[in-house]
Short mmCIF file of C-alpha atoms in Angstrom, two decimals:
data_model
loop_
_atom_site.label_atom_id
_atom_site.label_comp_id
_atom_site.label_asym_id
_atom_site.label_seq_id
_atom_site.Cartn_x
_atom_site.Cartn_y
_atom_site.Cartn_z
CA MET U 1 -30.25 3.20 35.82
CA VAL U 2 -31.11 1.21 32.71
CA THR U 3 -28.93 1.45 29.60
CA TYR U 4 -28.88 -0.07 26.12
CA SER U 5 -25.72 -2.05 26.83
CA GLU U 6 -27.32 -3.56 29.95
CA SER U 7 -30.20 -4.62 27.71
CA GLY U 8 -27.82 -6.61 25.51
CA VAL U 9 -26.99 -4.03 22.84
CA ASP U 10 -23.63 -2.27 23.05
CA ILE U 11 -23.77 0.60 20.52
CA ASP U 12 -20.04 1.32 20.78
CA LEU U 13 -19.10 -2.33 20.25
CA GLU U 14 -21.57 -2.50 17.36
CA ALA U 15 -19.97 0.57 15.76
CA LEU U 16 -16.49 -0.97 16.12
CA THR U 17 -17.73 -4.23 14.59
CA VAL U 18 -19.24 -2.40 11.62
CA SER U 19 -16.02 -0.42 11.20
CA LYS U 20 -13.92 -3.61 11.09
CA LEU U 21 -16.27 -5.17 8.56
CA ALA U 22 -16.47 -2.05 6.38
CA SER U 23 -12.69 -1.60 6.31
CA LYS U 24 -12.27 -5.13 4.94
CA LEU U 25 -14.92 -4.52 2.29
CA GLN U 26 -13.54 -1.13 1.21
CA PRO U 27 -11.42 -2.51 -1.68
CA THR U 28 -14.56 -3.88 -3.37
CA LEU U 29 -15.76 -0.33 -4.00
CA GLU U 30 -13.15 -0.07 -6.74
CA TYR U 31 -15.06 -2.56 -8.88
CA ARG U 32 -17.80 -0.04 -9.70
CA ASN U 33 -18.32 3.72 -9.67
CA ILE U 34 -19.62 4.27 -6.13
CA ILE U 35 -20.77 7.79 -5.29
CA THR U 36 -21.48 7.85 -1.53
CA ASP U 37 -19.03 7.08 1.24
CA SER U 38 -19.52 4.08 3.49
CA GLY U 39 -21.62 5.01 6.51
CA HIS U 40 -24.27 7.04 4.74
CA PHE U 41 -27.90 5.95 5.01
CA ALA U 42 -27.91 4.51 1.47
CA ALA U 43 -25.27 3.57 -1.09
CA LEU U 44 -25.24 5.04 -4.60
CA VAL U 45 -23.91 3.34 -7.72
CA GLU U 46 -23.52 5.41 -10.89
CA LEU U 47 -25.50 4.18 -13.88
CA GLY U 48 -25.34 6.56 -16.84
CA ASP U 49 -26.99 9.86 -15.99
CA LYS U 50 -28.70 8.30 -12.98
CA ALA U 51 -27.63 6.58 -9.79
CA ILE U 52 -29.08 3.49 -8.18
CA ALA U 53 -29.59 3.75 -4.42
CA MET U 54 -29.51 0.67 -2.20
CA SER U 55 -30.21 -0.01 1.45
CA THR U 56 -30.83 -3.05 3.64
CA ASP U 57 -32.33 -3.39 7.11
CA GLY U 58 -34.58 -5.51 9.29
CA VAL U 59 -37.25 -5.36 11.96
CA GLY U 60 -34.96 -6.22 14.87
CA SER U 61 -36.23 -7.20 18.30
CA LYS U 62 -39.60 -5.56 17.69
CA ILE U 63 -40.40 -9.09 16.49
CA LEU U 64 -40.33 -10.19 20.14
CA VAL U 65 -43.06 -7.67 20.98
CA ALA U 66 -45.10 -9.01 18.06
CA LYS U 67 -44.68 -12.48 19.55
CA MET U 68 -45.81 -11.25 22.97
CA MET U 69 -48.90 -9.77 21.32
CA GLU U 70 -49.37 -12.71 18.91
CA LYS U 71 -49.83 -10.07 16.23
CA TYR U 72 -47.59 -10.10 13.16
CA ASP U 73 -49.45 -7.99 10.60
CA THR U 74 -47.43 -4.78 11.14
CA VAL U 75 -43.79 -5.93 11.22
CA GLY U 76 -43.74 -6.03 7.42
CA ILE U 77 -44.51 -2.30 7.41
CA ASP U 78 -41.61 -1.76 9.83
CA MET U 79 -39.16 -3.61 7.61
CA ILE U 80 -40.15 -1.70 4.50
CA ALA U 81 -40.04 1.62 6.35
CA MET U 82 -36.56 0.98 7.72
CA VAL U 83 -35.30 0.32 4.17
CA VAL U 84 -37.13 2.94 2.11
CA ASN U 85 -36.65 5.75 4.64
CA ASP U 86 -32.89 5.22 4.30
CA ILE U 87 -33.07 5.29 0.51
CA LEU U 88 -34.78 8.69 0.67
CA CYS U 89 -31.74 10.16 2.44
CA VAL U 90 -29.75 10.50 -0.79
CA GLY U 91 -32.62 12.13 -2.65
CA ALA U 92 -33.67 8.88 -4.32
CA GLU U 93 -37.18 7.56 -4.87
CA PRO U 94 -37.61 3.95 -3.67
CA ILE U 95 -38.92 1.64 -6.40
CA ALA U 96 -38.48 -2.01 -5.42
CA LEU U 97 -37.52 -4.39 -2.61
CA VAL U 98 -36.69 -8.03 -1.96
CA ASP U 99 -37.40 -9.59 1.41
CA TYR U 100 -35.65 -12.25 3.47
CA LEU U 101 -37.63 -14.27 5.99
CA ALA U 102 -35.62 -16.67 8.14
CA VAL U 103 -37.67 -18.99 10.36
CA GLU U 104 -37.07 -21.59 13.02
CA GLU U 105 -39.82 -23.61 11.39
CA PRO U 106 -42.42 -22.62 8.77
CA ASP U 107 -45.72 -21.26 10.08
CA PRO U 108 -48.18 -20.46 7.28
CA LYS U 109 -50.47 -18.38 9.52
CA VAL U 110 -47.65 -16.15 10.78
CA ALA U 111 -46.24 -15.86 7.25
CA GLU U 112 -49.63 -14.73 5.98
CA GLU U 113 -49.83 -12.02 8.65
CA ILE U 114 -46.29 -10.87 7.83
CA ALA U 115 -47.29 -10.68 4.18
CA ASP U 116 -50.26 -8.45 5.06
CA GLY U 117 -47.83 -5.91 6.53
CA LEU U 118 -45.51 -6.15 3.55
CA VAL U 119 -48.39 -5.47 1.18
CA GLN U 120 -49.53 -2.46 3.21
CA GLY U 121 -46.01 -1.05 3.46
CA ALA U 122 -45.48 -1.50 -0.26
CA LYS U 123 -48.77 0.21 -1.06
CA GLU U 124 -47.98 3.23 1.12
CA SER U 125 -44.45 3.45 -0.34
CA GLN U 126 -45.54 2.71 -3.92
CA ILE U 127 -42.80 0.11 -4.33
CA ALA U 128 -42.82 -3.36 -5.88
CA ILE U 129 -41.76 -6.41 -3.86
CA ILE U 130 -40.08 -8.23 -6.73
CA GLY U 131 -38.81 -11.35 -4.98
CA GLY U 132 -37.19 -12.66 -1.86
CA GLU U 133 -36.07 -15.68 0.08
CA THR U 134 -37.53 -17.79 2.87
CA ALA U 135 -35.15 -20.03 4.80
CA SER U 136 -35.79 -22.58 7.54
CA LEU U 137 -32.88 -22.36 9.97
CA PRO U 138 -33.55 -24.41 13.12
CA GLY U 139 -30.71 -24.07 15.59
CA ILE U 140 -29.69 -20.70 14.14
CA VAL U 141 -32.88 -18.63 14.20
CA LYS U 142 -35.31 -18.48 17.12
CA ASP U 143 -38.91 -17.85 15.94
CA PHE U 144 -38.15 -15.71 12.85
CA ASP U 145 -36.24 -12.76 11.47
CA LEU U 146 -37.40 -10.41 8.74
CA ALA U 147 -35.15 -8.19 6.64
CA GLY U 148 -35.12 -6.64 3.20
CA THR U 149 -33.00 -4.88 0.59
CA GLY U 150 -34.43 -2.03 -1.41
CA ILE U 151 -33.39 -0.02 -4.45
CA GLY U 152 -34.27 3.45 -5.67
CA PHE U 153 -33.09 5.85 -8.32
CA VAL U 154 -32.11 9.50 -8.60
CA ASP U 155 -30.76 11.77 -11.33
CA LYS U 156 -27.05 12.32 -10.68
CA ASP U 157 -27.48 16.09 -10.57
CA LYS U 158 -30.16 15.73 -7.86
CA ILE U 159 -28.23 13.54 -5.43
CA ILE U 160 -28.29 14.80 -1.82
CA THR U 161 -25.38 13.69 0.36
CA GLY U 162 -25.12 16.46 2.96
CA ALA U 163 -21.91 17.83 1.48
CA ASP U 164 -23.49 21.29 0.98
CA ILE U 165 -24.65 21.69 4.60
CA GLN U 166 -23.17 24.77 6.26
CA GLU U 167 -23.35 26.75 9.47
CA GLY U 168 -26.67 28.56 9.83
CA ASP U 169 -28.73 26.04 7.88
CA VAL U 170 -32.00 24.99 9.48
CA LEU U 171 -32.92 21.56 10.85
CA ILE U 172 -36.53 20.52 10.24
CA GLY U 173 -38.00 17.55 12.10
CA LEU U 174 -40.75 15.27 10.79
CA ARG U 175 -42.97 13.67 13.42
CA SER U 176 -42.49 9.97 14.16
CA SER U 177 -45.35 7.55 14.79
CA GLY U 178 -43.76 6.41 18.03
CA ILE U 179 -40.85 4.14 18.86
CA HIS U 180 -40.50 2.87 15.26
CA SER U 181 -38.19 -0.17 14.98
CA ASN U 182 -35.15 0.82 17.04
CA GLY U 183 -34.20 0.46 20.67
CA LEU U 184 -36.75 -2.25 21.43
CA SER U 185 -34.21 -4.22 23.50
CA LEU U 186 -33.91 -1.24 25.84
CA ALA U 187 -37.64 -0.54 25.76
CA ARG U 188 -38.50 -4.13 26.67
CA ARG U 189 -35.92 -4.20 29.45
CA ALA U 190 -37.17 -0.93 30.93
CA ILE U 191 -40.90 -1.54 30.64
CA PHE U 192 -41.28 -5.26 31.24
CA GLU U 193 -38.28 -6.20 33.41
CA GLU U 194 -37.66 -3.01 35.39
CA GLY U 195 -41.21 -1.64 35.37
CA GLY U 196 -43.02 -4.95 35.71
CA PHE U 197 -45.63 -4.01 33.12
CA ASP U 198 -47.47 -6.36 30.79
CA VAL U 199 -48.16 -5.81 27.08
CA ASN U 200 -51.88 -5.70 27.87
CA ASP U 201 -51.54 -2.96 30.52
CA LYS U 202 -52.99 0.38 29.50
CA MET U 203 -50.76 3.32 28.68
CA PRO U 204 -51.00 6.27 31.11
CA ASN U 205 -53.38 8.00 28.68
CA GLY U 206 -55.69 4.99 28.89
CA GLU U 207 -56.29 4.95 25.14
CA THR U 208 -53.99 2.12 24.03
CA THR U 209 -52.16 -0.78 25.61
CA ILE U 210 -48.38 -0.80 26.01
CA GLY U 211 -48.14 -3.58 23.45
CA GLU U 212 -50.19 -1.65 20.91
CA GLU U 213 -48.02 1.43 21.41
CA LEU U 214 -44.79 -0.53 20.98
CA LEU U 215 -46.12 -2.22 17.84
CA LYS U 216 -47.21 0.97 16.06
CA PRO U 217 -45.61 0.70 12.60
CA THR U 218 -42.61 2.81 11.71
CA GLN U 219 -43.66 5.98 9.91
CA LEU U 220 -43.16 5.86 6.15
CA TYR U 221 -41.78 9.18 4.88
CA VAL U 222 -41.80 8.32 1.17
CA LYS U 223 -44.71 10.47 0.02
CA ALA U 224 -43.67 13.46 2.15
CA ILE U 225 -40.06 13.46 0.91
CA VAL U 226 -40.73 12.50 -2.72
CA ASP U 227 -43.33 15.29 -2.95
CA LEU U 228 -40.93 17.73 -1.27
CA LEU U 229 -38.17 16.95 -3.77
CA LYS U 230 -40.50 17.83 -6.64
CA HIS U 231 -40.40 21.44 -5.43
CA ASP U 232 -37.58 23.74 -6.48
CA PHE U 233 -35.96 23.81 -3.03
CA ASP U 234 -32.25 23.55 -2.31
CA ILE U 235 -32.44 20.68 0.16
CA LYS U 236 -29.04 20.34 1.87
CA GLY U 237 -29.45 17.05 3.73
CA LEU U 238 -31.86 14.26 4.68
CA ALA U 239 -31.52 12.02 7.73
CA HIS U 240 -33.49 9.00 8.95
CA MET U 241 -33.53 9.08 12.77
CA THR U 242 -33.05 5.39 13.49
CA GLY U 243 -30.85 3.58 16.02
CA GLY U 244 -28.43 6.14 17.40
CA GLY U 245 -31.04 8.85 17.89
CA VAL U 246 -29.82 12.39 17.26
CA ASN U 247 -26.34 11.07 16.47
CA ASN U 248 -27.68 9.99 13.06
CA LEU U 249 -27.19 13.62 12.01
CA SER U 250 -23.41 13.19 12.29
CA ARG U 251 -23.54 10.72 9.39
CA LEU U 252 -24.25 13.53 6.93
CA LYS U 253 -21.07 15.60 7.03
CA LYS U 254 -17.91 15.91 9.10
CA GLY U 255 -16.90 19.22 10.63
CA ILE U 256 -20.36 20.53 11.51
CA GLY U 257 -22.69 20.24 14.49
CA PHE U 258 -26.32 20.73 15.39
CA ASP U 259 -28.04 22.77 18.08
CA ILE U 260 -31.45 21.16 18.64
CA THR U 261 -33.61 23.48 20.72
CA ASP U 262 -37.21 22.78 19.71
CA TYR U 263 -37.89 19.07 19.51
CA PRO U 264 -41.64 18.41 19.81
CA GLU U 265 -42.98 16.75 22.92
CA PRO U 266 -42.14 13.02 22.71
CA GLN U 267 -44.92 10.47 22.66
CA ASP U 268 -46.02 8.92 25.95
CA ILE U 269 -44.21 5.64 25.21
CA PHE U 270 -40.86 7.44 25.51
CA LYS U 271 -41.88 9.04 28.80
CA LEU U 272 -42.91 5.62 30.13
CA ILE U 273 -39.49 4.19 29.23
CA TYR U 274 -37.74 7.18 30.82
CA GLU U 275 -39.72 6.77 34.04
CA GLN U 276 -38.30 3.25 34.47
CA GLY U 277 -34.79 4.63 35.05
CA VAL U 278 -33.34 5.22 31.57
CA PRO U 279 -31.20 8.42 31.63
CA LEU U 280 -32.17 11.21 29.25
CA GLU U 281 -28.72 11.04 27.62
CA GLU U 282 -29.41 7.41 26.78
CA MET U 283 -32.95 8.18 25.58
CA TYR U 284 -31.85 10.71 22.95
CA LYS U 285 -28.93 8.46 21.92
CA VAL U 286 -31.13 5.41 21.32
CA PHE U 287 -34.64 6.54 20.35
CA ASN U 288 -36.10 8.97 17.82
CA MET U 289 -37.88 10.83 20.68
CA GLY U 290 -40.72 11.99 18.45
CA VAL U 291 -38.75 13.00 15.34
CA GLY U 292 -38.28 10.18 12.84
CA PHE U 293 -36.77 12.06 9.91
CA CYS U 294 -34.93 15.35 9.41
CA VAL U 295 -34.58 17.74 6.50
CA ILE U 296 -31.85 20.39 6.34
CA ALA U 297 -32.56 23.56 4.37
CA SER U 298 -31.24 27.09 4.07
CA PRO U 299 -32.73 29.66 6.47
CA GLU U 300 -34.25 31.50 3.51
CA GLU U 301 -36.25 28.44 2.40
CA ALA U 302 -36.93 26.78 5.76
CA ASP U 303 -40.45 28.11 6.33
CA ALA U 304 -41.53 27.20 2.79
CA VAL U 305 -40.06 23.71 3.21
CA VAL U 306 -42.01 23.22 6.45
CA GLU U 307 -45.19 24.39 4.74
CA ALA U 308 -44.65 21.92 1.88
CA LEU U 309 -43.93 19.06 4.28
CA ASN U 310 -47.03 19.80 6.34
CA GLU U 311 -49.17 18.93 3.33
CA ASN U 312 -48.28 15.28 4.06
CA ILE U 313 -46.93 15.08 7.60
CA GLU U 314 -46.43 17.12 10.76
CA ALA U 315 -43.13 18.99 10.51
CA GLN U 316 -41.45 21.89 12.32
CA ILE U 317 -38.12 23.66 12.67
CA VAL U 318 -36.21 21.97 15.51
CA GLY U 319 -32.70 23.48 15.39
CA THR U 320 -29.80 24.88 13.42
CA VAL U 321 -26.46 23.79 12.00
CA THR U 322 -23.36 24.96 13.88
CA ALA U 323 -19.67 25.11 13.03
CA GLU U 324 -18.63 23.14 16.13
CA GLU U 325 -18.57 19.36 15.66
CA LYS U 326 -20.99 18.39 18.40
CA ILE U 327 -24.72 17.88 18.87
CA THR U 328 -26.60 19.62 21.66
CA VAL U 329 -30.21 18.78 22.48
CA LYS U 330 -32.68 20.54 24.72
CA THR U 331 -34.66 17.68 26.23
CA PHE U 332 -38.37 17.59 27.02
CA GLU U 333 -37.36 18.07 30.66
CA GLY U 334 -35.65 21.35 29.79
CA THR U 335 -32.07 20.16 30.36
CA VAL U 336 -29.40 20.33 27.67
CA ILE U 337 -27.39 17.26 26.60
CA GLU U 338 -24.24 17.32 24.50
CA TYR U 339 -22.92 14.51 22.30
#
């Protein structure tokens, strides 16, 4: 059995660490008019009749796969996606980002490839990269690390926090492009250490290599969600399915649960990881499993919301909101897992 903690990432310890840090920082929220609670996907600061949304994130250990492939022109897309997809979750439109590139030692060729991804991600998201920082940190950083902080804006009367979600609402899943930029420590452990595969080995479908599949850029949901919010729908909640898998839904509102019965078939990369001994409970707790973003709508509007989303991306109804504070998932194997 292969788990995330055995791969070097302890989710529970990470959550405790974040909690300790956040509790110390809580008093600083009094300095400005902050709208969202700590723990949401993006923070909101009131500014007149609008609110500024902020989020920060990085590429994570997907960088190590890029190193194995000697291919760095997609990790910039991943970083931007991880930031802007979070900003969308409060109903905000991303507008700008600053990047932070920390390196063991400068490498102009690698930096140029990283920049190619940043440019592509910015183009697809329609955001401006307005500045950043590059730091040489030998002895602290191995190879490099890439992160960014983004901002967006939203009218105060159009903010979406999840507070209006109620029992009976419908959960709509938007298709992911693959593994995105979460859980790569577990994926690498399962595929390369336990399975003995190489990045150049073909996937079971024979169409791509394992390395190519792992490096597929994180799906950008900006156009799909920004276009959706232009419609006159009563969108109850928005969730980016990042590290934590289905448990990301619990970040929206306390006192509710989700019954997920119709997840789409996960991509082959997830099945390959599972076949190396990762339990299904761990799979749905770590990976997006084919759904990278969720929209919560009323049952009366759900079909129309799906139709609107499908103009930009594959979307389908995957479950419902329940009154019991737990998440149940019907897996691709047909079993049911409860969190």
